[in-house]
Coordinates of N, CA and C in Angstrom, one line a residue:
V1 N 2.9 23.1 -56.2 CA 3.3 22.0 -55.3 C 2.7 20.7 -55.7
D2 N 3.5 19.7 -55.8 CA 3.1 18.3 -56.2 C 2.4 17.7 -55.0
R3 N 1.2 17.3 -55.1 CA 0.5 16.7 -53.9 C 0.1 15.2 -54.2
R4 N 0.7 14.6 -55.2 CA 0.3 13.3 -55.5 C 0.5 12.3 -54.3
N5 N 1.6 12.5 -53.5 CA 1.8 11.6 -52.4 C 1.0 11.9 -51.2
A6 N 0.2 12.9 -51.2 CA -0.6 13.3 -50.0 C -1.6 12.3 -49.6
N7 N -2.1 11.5 -50.5 CA -3.2 10.5 -50.2 C -2.6 9.1 -50.0
F8 N -1.3 8.9 -50.0 CA -0.7 7.6 -49.9 C -0.3 7.4 -48.4
P9 N -0.6 6.2 -47.9 CA -0.2 5.9 -46.5 C 1.4 5.8 -46.4
P10 N 1.9 6.1 -45.3 CA 3.4 6.1 -45.2 C 4.0 4.7 -45.5
E11 N 3.2 3.7 -45.3 CA 3.7 2.3 -45.6 C 4.1 2.1 -47.1
I12 N 3.6 2.9 -48.0 CA 3.9 2.7 -49.4 C 5.4 2.9 -49.6
K13 N 6.0 3.7 -48.8 CA 7.5 3.9 -48.9 C 8.2 2.7 -48.6
H14 N 7.7 1.8 -47.8 CA 8.3 0.6 -47.4 C 8.4 -0.4 -48.6
R15 N 7.5 -0.2 -49.5 CA 7.5 -1.0 -50.8 C 8.8 -0.8 -51.5
L16 N 9.3 0.4 -51.5 CA 10.5 0.7 -52.2 C 11.6 -0.2 -51.8
D17 N 11.7 -0.4 -50.5 CA 12.8 -1.3 -50.0 C 12.6 -2.7 -50.5
Y18 N 11.4 -3.2 -50.5 CA 11.1 -4.6 -51.0 C 11.4 -4.7 -52.5
Y19 N 11.0 -3.8 -53.3 CA 11.3 -3.8 -54.7 C 12.8 -3.8 -54.9
K20 N 13.5 -2.9 -54.2 CA 15.0 -2.8 -54.3 C 15.7 -4.2 -53.9
A21 N 15.2 -4.8 -52.8 CA 15.7 -6.1 -52.4 C 15.5 -7.1 -53.4
L22 N 14.3 -7.1 -54.1 CA 14.0 -8.1 -55.1 C 14.9 -7.9 -56.3
I23 N 15.2 -6.7 -56.7 CA 16.1 -6.4 -57.8 C 17.5 -6.9 -57.4
A24 N 18.0 -6.6 -56.2 CA 19.3 -7.1 -55.8 C 19.4 -8.6 -55.8
L25 N 18.4 -9.3 -55.3 CA 18.3 -10.7 -55.3 C 18.3 -11.3 -56.7
N26 N 17.6 -10.7 -57.6 CA 17.5 -11.2 -59.0 C 18.9 -11.1 -59.6
K27 N 19.6 -10.0 -59.3 CA 20.9 -9.8 -59.9 C 21.9 -10.9 -59.4
I28 N 21.8 -11.2 -58.1 CA 22.6 -12.3 -57.6 C 22.3 -13.6 -58.2
I29 N 21.0 -14.0 -58.3 CA 20.5 -15.3 -58.8 C 20.8 -15.4 -60.3
Y30 N 20.4 -14.4 -61.1 CA 20.4 -14.5 -62.5 C 21.5 -13.7 -63.2
G31 N 22.4 -13.1 -62.4 CA 23.5 -12.4 -63.0 C 23.2 -11.1 -63.8
G32 N 22.1 -10.6 -63.5 CA 21.7 -9.3 -64.2 C 21.1 -9.6 -65.6
N33 N 20.9 -10.9 -65.9 CA 20.2 -11.2 -67.2 C 18.7 -10.8 -67.1
P34 N 18.2 -10.3 -68.3 CA 16.8 -9.9 -68.3 C 15.9 -11.0 -67.8
R35 N 15.0 -10.7 -66.9 CA 14.0 -11.6 -66.3 C 12.7 -10.9 -66.2
P36 N 11.6 -11.6 -66.3 CA 10.2 -10.9 -66.2 C 10.1 -10.3 -64.8
E37 N 10.6 -11.1 -63.7 CA 10.5 -10.6 -62.4 C 11.2 -9.2 -62.2
M38 N 12.4 -9.1 -62.8 CA 13.2 -7.9 -62.7 C 12.5 -6.8 -63.4
A39 N 11.9 -7.0 -64.6 CA 11.2 -6.0 -65.4 C 10.0 -5.5 -64.5
L40 N 9.3 -6.4 -63.9 CA 8.1 -6.0 -63.1 C 8.6 -5.2 -61.8
A41 N 9.7 -5.7 -61.2 CA 10.1 -4.9 -60.0 C 10.6 -3.5 -60.4
L42 N 11.2 -3.4 -61.5 CA 11.6 -2.0 -62.0 C 10.4 -1.2 -62.3
Q43 N 9.4 -1.8 -62.9 CA 8.2 -1.1 -63.2 C 7.5 -0.7 -61.9
N44 N 7.4 -1.6 -60.9 CA 6.8 -1.2 -59.7 C 7.5 -0.1 -58.9
L45 N 8.9 -0.1 -59.0 CA 9.6 1.0 -58.4 C 9.3 2.3 -59.1
G46 N 9.3 2.3 -60.4 CA 9.0 3.5 -61.2 C 7.6 4.0 -60.9
T47 N 6.6 3.1 -60.8 CA 5.3 3.5 -60.5 C 5.1 4.1 -59.1
T48 N 5.8 3.4 -58.2 CA 5.7 3.9 -56.8 C 6.4 5.3 -56.7
Y49 N 7.5 5.5 -57.3 CA 8.2 6.8 -57.2 C 7.3 7.8 -57.9
W50 N 6.6 7.4 -59.0 CA 5.7 8.4 -59.7 C 4.5 8.8 -58.7
N51 N 4.0 7.8 -58.0 CA 2.9 8.1 -57.1 C 3.4 8.9 -55.9
L52 N 4.6 8.8 -55.6 CA 5.2 9.6 -54.5 C 5.6 11.0 -55.0
G53 N 5.5 11.2 -56.3 CA 5.9 12.6 -56.8 C 7.3 12.7 -57.2
D54 N 8.1 11.7 -57.2 CA 9.5 11.8 -57.6 C 9.6 11.4 -59.1
E55 N 9.4 12.3 -60.0 CA 9.4 12.0 -61.4 C 10.8 11.6 -62.0
T56 N 11.9 12.1 -61.4 CA 13.2 11.8 -61.9 C 13.5 10.3 -61.7
K57 N 13.3 9.8 -60.4 CA 13.5 8.4 -60.2 C 12.5 7.5 -60.9
S58 N 11.3 8.0 -61.0 CA 10.2 7.2 -61.7 C 10.6 7.0 -63.1
I59 N 11.0 8.0 -63.8 CA 11.4 7.9 -65.2 C 12.6 7.0 -65.4
S60 N 13.6 7.1 -64.5 CA 14.7 6.2 -64.6 C 14.4 4.8 -64.5
Y61 N 13.6 4.4 -63.5 CA 13.2 3.0 -63.3 C 12.3 2.5 -64.4
L62 N 11.3 3.4 -64.9 CA 10.4 3.0 -65.9 C 11.2 2.7 -67.2
E63 N 12.1 3.6 -67.5 CA 12.9 3.4 -68.8 C 13.7 2.1 -68.7
K64 N 14.3 1.7 -67.5 CA 15.0 0.4 -67.4 C 14.0 -0.7 -67.6
S65 N 12.8 -0.6 -67.0 CA 11.8 -1.6 -67.1 C 11.4 -1.8 -68.6
L66 N 11.2 -0.7 -69.3 CA 10.8 -0.7 -70.7 C 11.8 -1.5 -71.5
K67 N 13.1 -1.1 -71.3 CA 14.2 -1.8 -72.1 C 14.2 -3.3 -71.8
M68 N 14.0 -3.6 -70.5 CA 14.0 -5.1 -70.2 C 12.8 -5.8 -70.8
Y69 N 11.6 -5.2 -70.8 CA 10.5 -5.8 -71.4 C 10.7 -6.0 -72.9
Q70 N 11.3 -5.0 -73.5 CA 11.6 -5.1 -75.0 C 12.7 -6.1 -75.3
L71 N 13.7 -6.3 -74.4 CA 14.6 -7.4 -74.6 C 14.0 -8.7 -74.5
L72 N 13.1 -8.9 -73.5 CA 12.4 -10.1 -73.3 C 11.3 -10.5 -74.3
H73 N 10.6 -9.5 -74.8 CA 9.5 -9.7 -75.7 C 9.5 -9.1 -77.1
G74 N 10.6 -8.4 -77.4 CA 10.7 -7.8 -78.7 C 9.6 -6.8 -78.9
D75 N 8.9 -6.9 -80.1 CA 7.9 -5.9 -80.4 C 6.5 -6.4 -80.0
T76 N 6.4 -7.4 -79.3 CA 5.1 -7.9 -78.8 C 4.4 -6.9 -77.9
P77 N 3.2 -6.5 -78.3 CA 2.5 -5.5 -77.5 C 2.1 -6.1 -76.1
L78 N 2.4 -5.4 -75.1 CA 2.1 -5.9 -73.7 C 1.4 -4.8 -72.9
P79 N 0.5 -5.1 -72.1 CA -0.1 -4.1 -71.2 C 0.9 -3.4 -70.4
E80 N 1.9 -4.1 -69.9 CA 3.0 -3.4 -69.1 C 3.7 -2.3 -69.9
I81 N 4.0 -2.6 -71.1 CA 4.7 -1.6 -71.9 C 3.7 -0.4 -72.2
A82 N 2.5 -0.7 -72.4 CA 1.5 0.4 -72.6 C 1.4 1.3 -71.4
M83 N 1.4 0.7 -70.2 CA 1.3 1.5 -69.0 C 2.6 2.3 -68.8
I84 N 3.7 1.8 -69.1 CA 5.0 2.5 -68.9 C 5.0 3.7 -69.9
L85 N 4.6 3.4 -71.1 CA 4.6 4.5 -72.1 C 3.6 5.6 -71.8
S86 N 2.5 5.2 -71.1 CA 1.5 6.2 -70.7 C 2.0 7.2 -69.7
I87 N 3.0 6.8 -68.9 CA 3.6 7.6 -67.9 C 4.8 8.4 -68.5
L88 N 5.6 7.7 -69.3 CA 6.7 8.4 -69.9 C 6.3 9.4 -70.9

């Protein structure tokens, strides 16, 4: 049994709504073009789902974030990319 979410307060699930709202807003404002804020929101969603024990959603969002960081920064090494790769 996965107990990763056992130590997290229930409020952490509210963060998911905020991250999703940020992503939707960025899509409206920037037309879905790669943006650092979008990459970070996707990363935060992926990390939150990981902490809640939902690996499927976590991996999906982290892969989207990784692709966006790579579009924005090419092969430049970034701590964000290293963190994502450590989970994937």
